[in-house]
PDB file of C-alpha atoms in Angstrom:
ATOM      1  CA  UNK I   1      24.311 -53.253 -92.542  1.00 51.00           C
ATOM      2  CA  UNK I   2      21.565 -52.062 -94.954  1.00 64.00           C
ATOM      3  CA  UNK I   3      22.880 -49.727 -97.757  1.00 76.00           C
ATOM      4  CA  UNK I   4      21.515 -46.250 -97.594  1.00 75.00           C
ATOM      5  CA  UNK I   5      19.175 -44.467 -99.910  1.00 85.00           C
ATOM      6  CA  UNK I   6      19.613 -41.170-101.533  1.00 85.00           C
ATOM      7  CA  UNK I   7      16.965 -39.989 -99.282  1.00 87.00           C
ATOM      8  CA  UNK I   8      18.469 -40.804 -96.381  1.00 88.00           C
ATOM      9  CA  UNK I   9      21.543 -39.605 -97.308  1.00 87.00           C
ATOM     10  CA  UNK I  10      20.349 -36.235 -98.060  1.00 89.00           C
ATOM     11  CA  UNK I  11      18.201 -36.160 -94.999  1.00 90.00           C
ATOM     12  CA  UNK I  12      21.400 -36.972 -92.560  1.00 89.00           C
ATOM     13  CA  UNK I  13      23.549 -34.471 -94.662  1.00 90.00           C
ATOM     14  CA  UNK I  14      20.635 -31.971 -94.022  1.00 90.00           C
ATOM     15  CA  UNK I  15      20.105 -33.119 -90.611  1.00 92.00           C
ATOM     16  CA  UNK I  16      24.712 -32.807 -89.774  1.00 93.00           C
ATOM     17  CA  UNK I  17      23.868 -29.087 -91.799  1.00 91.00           C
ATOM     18  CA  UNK I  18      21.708 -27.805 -89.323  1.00 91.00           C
ATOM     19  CA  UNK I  19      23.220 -29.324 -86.438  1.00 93.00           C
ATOM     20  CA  UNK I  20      26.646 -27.619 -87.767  1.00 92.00           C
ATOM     21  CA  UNK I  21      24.504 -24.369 -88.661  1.00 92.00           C
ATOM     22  CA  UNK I  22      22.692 -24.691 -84.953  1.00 92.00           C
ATOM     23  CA  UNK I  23      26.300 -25.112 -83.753  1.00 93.00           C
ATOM     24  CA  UNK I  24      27.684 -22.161 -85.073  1.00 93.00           C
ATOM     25  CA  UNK I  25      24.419 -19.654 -84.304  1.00 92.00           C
ATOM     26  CA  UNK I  26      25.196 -20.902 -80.560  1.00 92.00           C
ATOM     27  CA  UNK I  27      28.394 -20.062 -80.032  1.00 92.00           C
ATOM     28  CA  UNK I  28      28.241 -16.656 -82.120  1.00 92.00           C
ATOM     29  CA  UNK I  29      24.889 -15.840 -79.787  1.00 91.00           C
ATOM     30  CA  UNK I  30      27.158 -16.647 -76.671  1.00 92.00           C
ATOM     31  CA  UNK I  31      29.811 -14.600 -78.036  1.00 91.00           C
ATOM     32  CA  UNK I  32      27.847 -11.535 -78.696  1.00 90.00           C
ATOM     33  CA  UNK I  33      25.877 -11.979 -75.351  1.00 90.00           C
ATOM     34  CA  UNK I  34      29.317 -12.521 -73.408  1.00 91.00           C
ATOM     35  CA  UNK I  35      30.217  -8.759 -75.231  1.00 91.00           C
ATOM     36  CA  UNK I  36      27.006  -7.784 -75.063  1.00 88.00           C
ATOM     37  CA  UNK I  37      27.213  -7.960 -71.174  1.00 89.00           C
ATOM     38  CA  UNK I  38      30.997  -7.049 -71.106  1.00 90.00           C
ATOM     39  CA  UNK I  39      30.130  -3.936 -72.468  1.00 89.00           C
ATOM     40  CA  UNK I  40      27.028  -3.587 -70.412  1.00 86.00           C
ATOM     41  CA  UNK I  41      29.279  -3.872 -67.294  1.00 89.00           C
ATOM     42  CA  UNK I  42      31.669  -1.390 -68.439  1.00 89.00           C
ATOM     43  CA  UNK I  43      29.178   1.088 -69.111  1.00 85.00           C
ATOM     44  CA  UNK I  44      27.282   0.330 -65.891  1.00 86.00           C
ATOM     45  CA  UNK I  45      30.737   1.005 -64.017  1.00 88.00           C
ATOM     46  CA  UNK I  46      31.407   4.490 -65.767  1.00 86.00           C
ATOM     47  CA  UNK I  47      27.519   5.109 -64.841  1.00 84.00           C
ATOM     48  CA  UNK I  48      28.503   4.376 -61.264  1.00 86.00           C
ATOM     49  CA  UNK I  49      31.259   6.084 -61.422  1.00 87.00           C
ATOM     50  CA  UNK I  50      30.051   9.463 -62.726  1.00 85.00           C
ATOM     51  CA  UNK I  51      27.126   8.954 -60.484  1.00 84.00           C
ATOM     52  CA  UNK I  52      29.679   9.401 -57.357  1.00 87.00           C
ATOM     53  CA  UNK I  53      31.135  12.256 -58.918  1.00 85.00           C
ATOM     54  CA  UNK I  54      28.275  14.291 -59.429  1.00 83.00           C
ATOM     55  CA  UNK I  55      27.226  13.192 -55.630  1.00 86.00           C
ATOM     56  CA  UNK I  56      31.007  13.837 -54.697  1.00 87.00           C
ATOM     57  CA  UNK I  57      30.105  17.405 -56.776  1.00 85.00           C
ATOM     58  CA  UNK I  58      27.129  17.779 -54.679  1.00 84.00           C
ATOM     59  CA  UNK I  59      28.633  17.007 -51.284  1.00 88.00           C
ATOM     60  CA  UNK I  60      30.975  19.738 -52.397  1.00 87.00           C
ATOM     61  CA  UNK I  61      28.745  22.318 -53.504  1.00 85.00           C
ATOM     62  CA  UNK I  62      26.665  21.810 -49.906  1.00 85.00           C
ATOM     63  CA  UNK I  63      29.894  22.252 -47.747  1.00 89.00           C
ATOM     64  CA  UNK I  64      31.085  25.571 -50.106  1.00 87.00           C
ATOM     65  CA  UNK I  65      27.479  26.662 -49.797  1.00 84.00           C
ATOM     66  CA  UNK I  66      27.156  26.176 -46.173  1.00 87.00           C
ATOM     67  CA  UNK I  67      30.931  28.225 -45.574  1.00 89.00           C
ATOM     68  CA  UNK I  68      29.494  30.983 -47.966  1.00 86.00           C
ATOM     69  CA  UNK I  69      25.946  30.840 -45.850  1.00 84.00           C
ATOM     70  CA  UNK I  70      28.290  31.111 -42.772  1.00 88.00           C
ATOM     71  CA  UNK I  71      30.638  33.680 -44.283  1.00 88.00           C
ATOM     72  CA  UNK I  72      26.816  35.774 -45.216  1.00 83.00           C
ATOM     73  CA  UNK I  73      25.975  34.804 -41.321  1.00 86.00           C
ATOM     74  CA  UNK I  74      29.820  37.001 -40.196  1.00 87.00           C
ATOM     75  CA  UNK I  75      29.393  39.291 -42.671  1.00 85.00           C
ATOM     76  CA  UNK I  76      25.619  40.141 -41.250  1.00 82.00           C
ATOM     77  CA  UNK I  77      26.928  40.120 -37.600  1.00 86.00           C
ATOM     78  CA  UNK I  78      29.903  42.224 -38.316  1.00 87.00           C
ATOM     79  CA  UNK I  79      27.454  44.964 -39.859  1.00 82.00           C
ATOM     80  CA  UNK I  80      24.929  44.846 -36.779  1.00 81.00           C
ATOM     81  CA  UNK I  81      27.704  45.558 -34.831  1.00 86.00           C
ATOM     82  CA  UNK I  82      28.843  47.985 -37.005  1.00 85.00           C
ATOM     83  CA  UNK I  83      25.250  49.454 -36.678  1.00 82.00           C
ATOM     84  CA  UNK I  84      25.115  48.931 -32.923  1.00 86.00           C
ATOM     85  CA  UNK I  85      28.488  50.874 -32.277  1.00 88.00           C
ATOM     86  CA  UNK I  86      27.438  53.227 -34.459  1.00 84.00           C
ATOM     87  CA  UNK I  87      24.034  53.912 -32.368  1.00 83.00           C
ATOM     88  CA  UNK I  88      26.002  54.022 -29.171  1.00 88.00           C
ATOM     89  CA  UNK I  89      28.033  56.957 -30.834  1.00 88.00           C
ATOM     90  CA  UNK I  90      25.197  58.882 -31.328  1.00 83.00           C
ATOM     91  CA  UNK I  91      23.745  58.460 -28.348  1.00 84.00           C
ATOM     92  CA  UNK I  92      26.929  59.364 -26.885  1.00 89.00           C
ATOM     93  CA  UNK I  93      27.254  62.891 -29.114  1.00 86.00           C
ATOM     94  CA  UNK I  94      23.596  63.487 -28.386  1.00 82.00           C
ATOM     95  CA  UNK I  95      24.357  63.338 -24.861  1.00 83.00           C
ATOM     96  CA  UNK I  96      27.864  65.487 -24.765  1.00 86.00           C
ATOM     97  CA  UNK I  97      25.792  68.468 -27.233  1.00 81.00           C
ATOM     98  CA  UNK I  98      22.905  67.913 -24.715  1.00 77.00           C
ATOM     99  CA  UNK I  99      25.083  68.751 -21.661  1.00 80.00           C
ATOM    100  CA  UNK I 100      27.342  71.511 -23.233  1.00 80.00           C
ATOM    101  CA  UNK I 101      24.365  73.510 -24.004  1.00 72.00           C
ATOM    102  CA  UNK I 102      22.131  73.102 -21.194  1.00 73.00           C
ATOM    103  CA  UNK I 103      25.579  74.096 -19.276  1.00 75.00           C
ATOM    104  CA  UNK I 104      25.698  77.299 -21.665  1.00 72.00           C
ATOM    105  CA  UNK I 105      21.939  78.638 -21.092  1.00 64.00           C
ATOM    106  CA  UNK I 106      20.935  80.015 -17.785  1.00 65.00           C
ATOM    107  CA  UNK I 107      17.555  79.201 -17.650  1.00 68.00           C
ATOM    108  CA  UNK I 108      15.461  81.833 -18.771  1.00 74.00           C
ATOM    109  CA  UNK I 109      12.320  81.842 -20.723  1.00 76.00           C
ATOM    110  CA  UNK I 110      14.715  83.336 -23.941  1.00 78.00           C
ATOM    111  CA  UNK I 111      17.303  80.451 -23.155  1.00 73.00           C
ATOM    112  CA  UNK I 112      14.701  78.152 -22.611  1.00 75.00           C
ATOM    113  CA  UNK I 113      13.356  79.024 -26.662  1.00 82.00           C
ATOM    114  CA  UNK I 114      16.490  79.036 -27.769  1.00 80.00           C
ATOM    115  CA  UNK I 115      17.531  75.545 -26.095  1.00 74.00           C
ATOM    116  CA  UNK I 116      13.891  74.078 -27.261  1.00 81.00           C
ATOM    117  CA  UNK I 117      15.077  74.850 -30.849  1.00 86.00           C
ATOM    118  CA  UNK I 118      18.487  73.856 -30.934  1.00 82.00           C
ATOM    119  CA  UNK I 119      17.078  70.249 -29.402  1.00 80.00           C
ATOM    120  CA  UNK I 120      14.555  70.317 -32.333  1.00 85.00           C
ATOM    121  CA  UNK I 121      17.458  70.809 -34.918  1.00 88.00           C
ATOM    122  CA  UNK I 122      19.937  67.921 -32.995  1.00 84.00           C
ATOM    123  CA  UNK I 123      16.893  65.972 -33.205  1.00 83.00           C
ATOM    124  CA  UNK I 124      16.063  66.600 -36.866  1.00 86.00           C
ATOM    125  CA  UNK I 125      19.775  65.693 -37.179  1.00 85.00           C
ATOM    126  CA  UNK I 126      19.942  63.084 -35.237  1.00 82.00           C
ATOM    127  CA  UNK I 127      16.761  61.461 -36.865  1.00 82.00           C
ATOM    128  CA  UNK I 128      18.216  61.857 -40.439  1.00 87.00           C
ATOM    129  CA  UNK I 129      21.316  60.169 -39.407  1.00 84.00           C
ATOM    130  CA  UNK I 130      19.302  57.562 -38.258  1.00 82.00           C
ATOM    131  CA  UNK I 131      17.226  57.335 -41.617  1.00 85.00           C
ATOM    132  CA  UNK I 132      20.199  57.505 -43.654  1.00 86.00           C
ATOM    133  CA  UNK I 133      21.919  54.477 -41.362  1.00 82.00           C
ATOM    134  CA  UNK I 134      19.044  52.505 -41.699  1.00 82.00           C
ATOM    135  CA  UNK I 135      19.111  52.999 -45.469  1.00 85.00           C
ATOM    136  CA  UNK I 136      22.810  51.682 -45.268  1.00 84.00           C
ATOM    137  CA  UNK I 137      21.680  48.444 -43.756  1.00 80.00           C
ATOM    138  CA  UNK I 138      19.265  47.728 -45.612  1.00 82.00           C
ATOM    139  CA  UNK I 139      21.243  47.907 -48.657  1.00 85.00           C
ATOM    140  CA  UNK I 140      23.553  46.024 -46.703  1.00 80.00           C
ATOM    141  CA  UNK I 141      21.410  43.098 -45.903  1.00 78.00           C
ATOM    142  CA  UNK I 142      19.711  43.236 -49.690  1.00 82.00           C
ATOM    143  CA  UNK I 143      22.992  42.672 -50.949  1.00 82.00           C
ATOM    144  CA  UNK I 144      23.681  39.927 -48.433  1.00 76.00           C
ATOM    145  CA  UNK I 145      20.481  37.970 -49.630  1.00 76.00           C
ATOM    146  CA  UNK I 146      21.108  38.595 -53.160  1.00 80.00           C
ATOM    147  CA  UNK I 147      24.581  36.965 -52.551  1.00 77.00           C
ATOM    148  CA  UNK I 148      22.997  34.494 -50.835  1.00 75.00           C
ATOM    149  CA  UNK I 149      20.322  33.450 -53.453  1.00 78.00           C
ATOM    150  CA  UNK I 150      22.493  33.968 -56.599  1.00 82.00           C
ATOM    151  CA  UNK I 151      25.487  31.017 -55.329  1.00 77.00           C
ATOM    152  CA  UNK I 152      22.180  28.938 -53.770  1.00 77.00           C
ATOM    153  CA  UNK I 153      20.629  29.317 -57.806  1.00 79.00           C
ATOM    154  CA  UNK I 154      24.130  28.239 -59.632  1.00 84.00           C
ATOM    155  CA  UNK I 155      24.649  25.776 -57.143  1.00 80.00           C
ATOM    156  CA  UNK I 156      21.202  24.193 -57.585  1.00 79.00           C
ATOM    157  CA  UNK I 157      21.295  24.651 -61.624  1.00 84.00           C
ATOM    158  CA  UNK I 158      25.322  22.764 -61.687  1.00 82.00           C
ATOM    159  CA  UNK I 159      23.704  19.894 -59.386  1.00 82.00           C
ATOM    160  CA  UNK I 160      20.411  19.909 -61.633  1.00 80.00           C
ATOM    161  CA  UNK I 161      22.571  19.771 -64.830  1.00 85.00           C
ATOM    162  CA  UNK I 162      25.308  17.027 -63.197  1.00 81.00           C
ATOM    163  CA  UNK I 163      22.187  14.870 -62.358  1.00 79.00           C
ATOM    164  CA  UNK I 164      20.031  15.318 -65.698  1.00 81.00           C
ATOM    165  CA  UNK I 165      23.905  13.957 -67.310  1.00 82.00           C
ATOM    166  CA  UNK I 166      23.772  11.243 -64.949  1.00 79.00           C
ATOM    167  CA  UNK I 167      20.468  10.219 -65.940  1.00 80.00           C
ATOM    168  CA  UNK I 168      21.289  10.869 -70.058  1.00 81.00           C
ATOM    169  CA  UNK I 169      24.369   8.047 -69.373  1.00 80.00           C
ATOM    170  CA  UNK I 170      21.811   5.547 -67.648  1.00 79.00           C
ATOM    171  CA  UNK I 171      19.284   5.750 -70.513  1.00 78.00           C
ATOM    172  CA  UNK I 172      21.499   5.746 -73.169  1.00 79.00           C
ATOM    173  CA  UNK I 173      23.302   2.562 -71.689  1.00 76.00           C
ATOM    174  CA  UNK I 174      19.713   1.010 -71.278  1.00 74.00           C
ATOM    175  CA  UNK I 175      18.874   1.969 -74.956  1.00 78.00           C
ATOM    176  CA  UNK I 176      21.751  -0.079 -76.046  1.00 74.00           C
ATOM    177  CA  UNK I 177      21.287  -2.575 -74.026  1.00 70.00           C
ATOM    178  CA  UNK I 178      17.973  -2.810 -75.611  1.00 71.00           C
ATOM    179  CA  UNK I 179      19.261  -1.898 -79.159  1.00 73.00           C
ATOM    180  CA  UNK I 180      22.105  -4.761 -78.798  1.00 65.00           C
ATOM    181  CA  UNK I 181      20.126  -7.577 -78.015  1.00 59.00           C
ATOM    182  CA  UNK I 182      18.060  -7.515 -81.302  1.00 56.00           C
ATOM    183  CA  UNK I 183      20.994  -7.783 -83.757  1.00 53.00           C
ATOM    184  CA  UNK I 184      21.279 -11.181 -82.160  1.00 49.00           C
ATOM    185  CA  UNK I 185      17.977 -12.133 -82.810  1.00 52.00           C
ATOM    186  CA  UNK I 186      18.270 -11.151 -86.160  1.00 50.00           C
ATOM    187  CA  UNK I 187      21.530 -12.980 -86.520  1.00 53.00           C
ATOM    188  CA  UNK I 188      19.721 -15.983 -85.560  1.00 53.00           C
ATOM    189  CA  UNK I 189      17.032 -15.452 -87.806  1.00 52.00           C
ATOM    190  CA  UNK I 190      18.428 -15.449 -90.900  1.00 51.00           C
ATOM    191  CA  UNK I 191      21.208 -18.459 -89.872  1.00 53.00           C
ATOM    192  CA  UNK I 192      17.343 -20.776 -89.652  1.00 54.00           C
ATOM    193  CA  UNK I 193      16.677 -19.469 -92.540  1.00 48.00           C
ATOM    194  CA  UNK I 194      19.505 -20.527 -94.532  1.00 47.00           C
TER     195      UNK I 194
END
């Protein structure tokens, strides 16, 4: 067996260095990657699972908007009822004061004056009630729709908001994703350089 030289020697000891040093950068690269992507999954999993939340949220929101939409929907019906019945009574008083005092006049020209205002007057009245009624329903319905479009506003603005979070999560994991894998690089580097 030939006897080595110095040079050889050093170049063997340099060559077992790197291999050691090559060794080393290796495994410490697979053991940041395998955290690297532990953590990755972890993160992805919370993404997920906020992500079904806020859809969970969302489902939530639809159904309680859809009952309040409904309970609007009653509401409405219950007051065109109201407004209905309350038509029919009128009609029904106009009709009673209609008979009592064409049953009260004989009819002469006087009583026939006298009934022509008195119908004028029940009309007037009659036609202010009316006025005044509508005015009541369409306050009524305004405040229906107002109802209506403030919960349909907060409801959109909470899923906007839960969504916008979601989305924060997902970029933030995918920034650090991005962020993490360049330490390693780095790392590896400055081990070759050594």
């Amino acid at each position: 067996m030939a006897t080595k030289t110095p040079l050889q020697e050093k170049t063997e000891q340099l060559e077992q260095a790197v291999t050691d040093v090559k060794t080393k950068v290796e495994g410490k690269v697979q053991d940041v990657k395998a955290k690297v992507e532990d953590k990755v999954e972890d993160v992805k999993a919370k993404v997920e699972s906020k992500v079904e939340a806020v859809e969970v949220k969302l489902e939530e929101v639809k159904e309680k908007a859809a009952e309040q939409a409904a309970q609007l929907e009653a509401e409405a019906k219950e007051a065109g009822a109201s407004f209905q019945e309350q038509i029919r009574q009128l009609k029904e008083d106009f009709l009673v004061r209609f008979n009592d005092f064409r049953d009260k006049f004989t009819l002469s020209q006087d009583d026939l004056i006298e009934l022509k205002e008195l119908v004028k007057i029940e009309f007037a009245s009659i036609a202010e009630e009316f006025s005044k009624l509508s005015k009541e329903v369409k306050e009524d319905v305004s405040q229906f729709s107002s109802k209506h479009k403030e919960h349909v506003a907060e409801t959109l603005q909470r899923t906007k908001t839960n969504a916008v979070e979601a989305w924060h999560k997902v970029k933030e994991v995918d920034e650090k994703k991005t962020t993490e894998g360049e330490p390693v690089k780095k790392e590896k580097e400055t081990e070759e350089v050594k």
